[in-house]
Amino acid sequence: MRPLKLTLRGINSYRKEQTIDFETLTSAGLFGIFGPTGSGKSSILDAITLALYARLPRSTKNFITINEETAAVSFLFSITTTETHIYRVERAFRYHKGNAGSTVRNTGASLADMTEDQPRILADRPTEVTQECIRLLGLNSDDFMRTVVLPQGQFSEFLKLKNAERRSMLQRIFHLEQYGMDLTQKISSARQKQELLLSNLDGQVQMFENISRETLQELKEKYAALIKSMKKTTEKKEEAARAFQEADAVRSLLIEYEPVRKKYEEALQKMPAMDEKEQRLNLGKRAAQVRPFAAQAEKSKQDAEDAQRTLSQVQRELQTLLSSCRQLQEEKEAAAEAYALHLPTLLQQEQNFLHAIEQSQSIHTWMNRQKETEEQLLDMQKKLSVLHQKEDEFRREENRLQETILSKEQKAAKIKPSREELHSLEQGHILEESYREKRGLYEEARQETQELRRLLEAEQSELSCLTGQLTSIHDTARRYLTIQQEQLAELSVQLAALTKAKVSVQKDTEELQNRHMALTLRSRLKDGDICPVCGGIHHKDHGMHPDKVIAESSPDTAELSDDASVLLQIQHLQSNAEELTRQEKELEDSRRKTEEQIASASRNLETIHHLLPELSAAFDTDNSASPSGTDDRSAVDSAEIPAAGNFDADTLRLELQNLSTQFLACRERFMQRKEQYDRLLKQNREQYSRLQQSGQEILALRKQWNTENFTETLEAKQAAEKNYDSLQEELHFLRQQMESSRKDREALTAESQALSGQITAARNNITHFRTLIGEAEQKLPGGYSSQTDFSVLLEETKTQRELLERKKDTLEKKYQENAQALQSKREEASAAENQWKLCRKNQKEAEATLRKQLTLAGFSPDAVLEDIYLSEETLTSMETEISKFRETFAKTKERLAYLEEKKQNQNISEEEWKKRKNDMEQASLLLEQQQKEEAVLSNETADCEQKLRQKNKLLQQQKEALHRRGLIRQLEQLFKGNSFIEYVAESRLRYIAAEASVILSSISNGNYELEINENTEFIIRDNKNGGSLRPCDTLSGGETFITSLSLALALSSVIQLNGTAPLELFFLDEGFGNLDDDLLDVVMTSLERLQNTRRSIGIITHVEAIQSRVPVKLIVIPSDDSQNGSHIQMEYS
């Protein structure tokens, strides 16, 4: 990410809008941001962070400039991966509900891709813009600040940290928790899930306990036997069905024959009635042929009668019209004479009235104009009076405004505040706000520390409880181990004594057997026999009588003197030897079990000693005590420990495993929380010290300016300033009102003068109108005045003339219409007479034709056919009925002949037919039952095959789950403790050291390199002194600076690996004021070597000595008395 342009307004000390051209600023690779303390140098970085993430690195809530309610920032930057894209992000901020004491809200935001000519909006909501910026850069706000800015006070922190602190820092920066407790919890969760999976699989496998290949094979054999039985049943069913079909055919034939025979006999009975109906049908058909001619004759007769009646009616109407026509002619001639007599007089009256209407209209027009002029005169007189009153009011208002302006000018001069005082109070207010913010952060951190202390105490309590439980188990295991060792010693002694007794018994048995054999052999020898042992022929007893031998071998057998007693004694000794062997084996088994329990107890003690080393030292001390003391303690402890046969070592081992896991997890949490608590406690103390220092500064400033609260005093002064500005605005408004009042008064004066002239002109016009009205009234007809309505008289005259004209025209028109009607009626009478004659002729012709047709149809010429007429529907119905009967009779007769021919001698009883039907139904029921059994058995077989496959699949899953559980248990053992996270942290540390070594070598011209020793500590290879290794604490100030800078840059590069876009900017916000001139020269030389086109380095400082070494400078000038806020300017060296 390369910054191009930043525009900000209303943020911290930047009240007015300021624009920073980063393209020019970073053109030389190295640039600086300079300005006094508190001028707003770091606010530039805050503005970039606000634009990208809408939050500040210090979690400041109220960053809007004092006396402003809104703030805005616009940031233009580019990202180059495979290609370069330019983006612009804009945000707007304001106080919630306009209250400066409330939280600042991000009210608007947008992110656009400006690469093309037309911008493309990527997001337009605050949250979406933040998420899109994180996606583009690949870093959140914390990672961005750690990557772009090296904050004040942390420049050499990473180099000086110890191993545990450095590992904790790496774990925090690179989020290595995923390799520690997070990974252990994931493995534990995976183990629990696997155990649950195995439990579920075991339950599912038990559901298929009765499913096996043998069960499936048995079902298949049953299915095959059933299929074979079904085949035989199907054959029986088909045979029974054929027999039933044959019987059913004969039975159906017999059932059909009887109804057909009855139907044929019924048809024979209906035959005479059908013949009679057929004769009537024929008669009706002949009558129907003559019927049209009869109808025509009747119609001709009716037409002749109608024509005669019409002729009589027309002749009567003709006589009436002749009488009316004579009367109308007489009335027409009388109306024409009256019209010619009165028409000249009426026309002369119309001309006179038209002239009078014109004169009357002129008179009324002049009278109306006179009246309007008089009304206008009254209005103008009233307006003139009102204008004079308003002029007086405006003069009084001008006097009142003049007095008010003088009063407010005096008041404003008294309350005008000093710019220098406002600036000083504003600086004090900033310090107080900073103090409150620091105090709030301190209180939050203190509460966090207290909460962490509470958690730490809870962890310590839990750790103490677990330690007590482990100590109890340790004591139990120790006592148990001591008892087992004593039991082992006793068993060893018993086993040794038993072995010795067994050897003695075996030896005595062998001696008895040998002596018994010798005595037996001697007792069988006779004098002169050669001894098979010694070869002698003289046998002396040598004083060795068998009784003496027995007495010497065993005191208990001294009373035995014969061979049977000796043999009994030998058997007794052999039985003792077998019993001793059995006891020896039992003791050996007991000793082996005791040794195993001792080994298990020893392993448990080793585990506890590993967890609690102090118990190991105490145990060694106890073991070095005197034997007598051990015997006494064993005697006491044996009373507290159950017998060996009742002691459950497995339970102890499982309990120890659970406690060990809990103890390790709890101890790790305790160490982490303690480390975090110590760090927070140290930070709180530092914050409190800085807070106290700020408080002292504020108290000194309050004393200097004689105030108790800068904020309240500033608010009061600002309120006074606002009152002054308000008064100035009111004065400006009053002056404008006064000027406006003067102009309005002058306009009223001019309007009054113009209105006076208009009044004089109106009076002259009224006099002229009166003269014209008098002259026009003298020209009206005699006997009428101007008030007469001449238009009504004119209309009455016109009406009389029009009535005469309409009466004459109406009578003329009626006479003409009557004459035309008379002529039409005469023609109508002639036509009616001709029509009557024609109808008479047609009547005679139709009657002659009818008589001829009756003769041809077989009727007499005078016959009446009304009784034998049949309608068309009746004829059709009768013909259809007769035809259908004839057809049905023929079919019935034919079917009866067919059935009689087919029936012949075939016959079957009802019992035989039912028997064959029953046989077929029984076969069908049996086959249906077997089919159901086949379906059930088929489903059982398929279900068995499916369950067998499921069982095999579950067994395979169970096998895989067992294997996976074994792997998870191995991982649990592997990731116990912090060994793995230490390994990951060390690998990251070595990578950072290698990256930093390259940077350090480049900065120092190859004089120094950075390495990691076997204790994972930073060491310096000094190539100026033959490559000798030096600890970091032997470095000088300048060497420490360039080493820390190399580490910081390397750390920034590694953090960037988490992102998606390379960051081409790095800021050093460090206090260079503590460096002497030589060290400052080393620092600047190192920074100049680091600059390149890939990454620009910015220095934020107030040290003026550095400005001459920086090619491009951004000077931040703090706010002055104008209260326009800080502003910036760019300079070149």
Short mmCIF file of C-alpha atoms in Angstrom, two decimals, residues 177-190 971-972 975-976:
data_model
loop_
_atom_site.label_atom_id
_atom_site.label_comp_id
_atom_site.label_asym_id
_atom_site.label_seq_id
_atom_site.Cartn_x
_atom_site.Cartn_y
_atom_site.Cartn_z
CA GLU A 177 -2.46 -19.27 20.72
CA GLN A 178 -3.70 -21.59 18.00
CA TYR A 179 -0.64 -23.76 18.60
CA GLY A 180 -1.01 -23.77 22.39
CA MET A 181 -4.14 -24.05 24.48
CA ASP A 182 -6.35 -23.63 21.40
CA LEU A 183 -4.73 -26.63 19.73
CA THR A 184 -4.88 -28.67 22.96
CA GLN A 185 -8.56 -27.85 23.35
CA LYS A 186 -9.17 -28.78 19.71
CA ILE A 187 -7.43 -32.14 20.24
CA SER A 188 -9.42 -32.72 23.46
CA SER A 189 -12.62 -31.83 21.63
CA ALA A 190 -11.65 -34.15 18.79
CA LEU A 971 -1.30 -36.16 19.71
CA GLU A 972 -2.57 -35.46 23.24
CA PHE A 975 1.11 -31.46 22.69
CA LYS A 976 1.11 -31.50 26.51
#
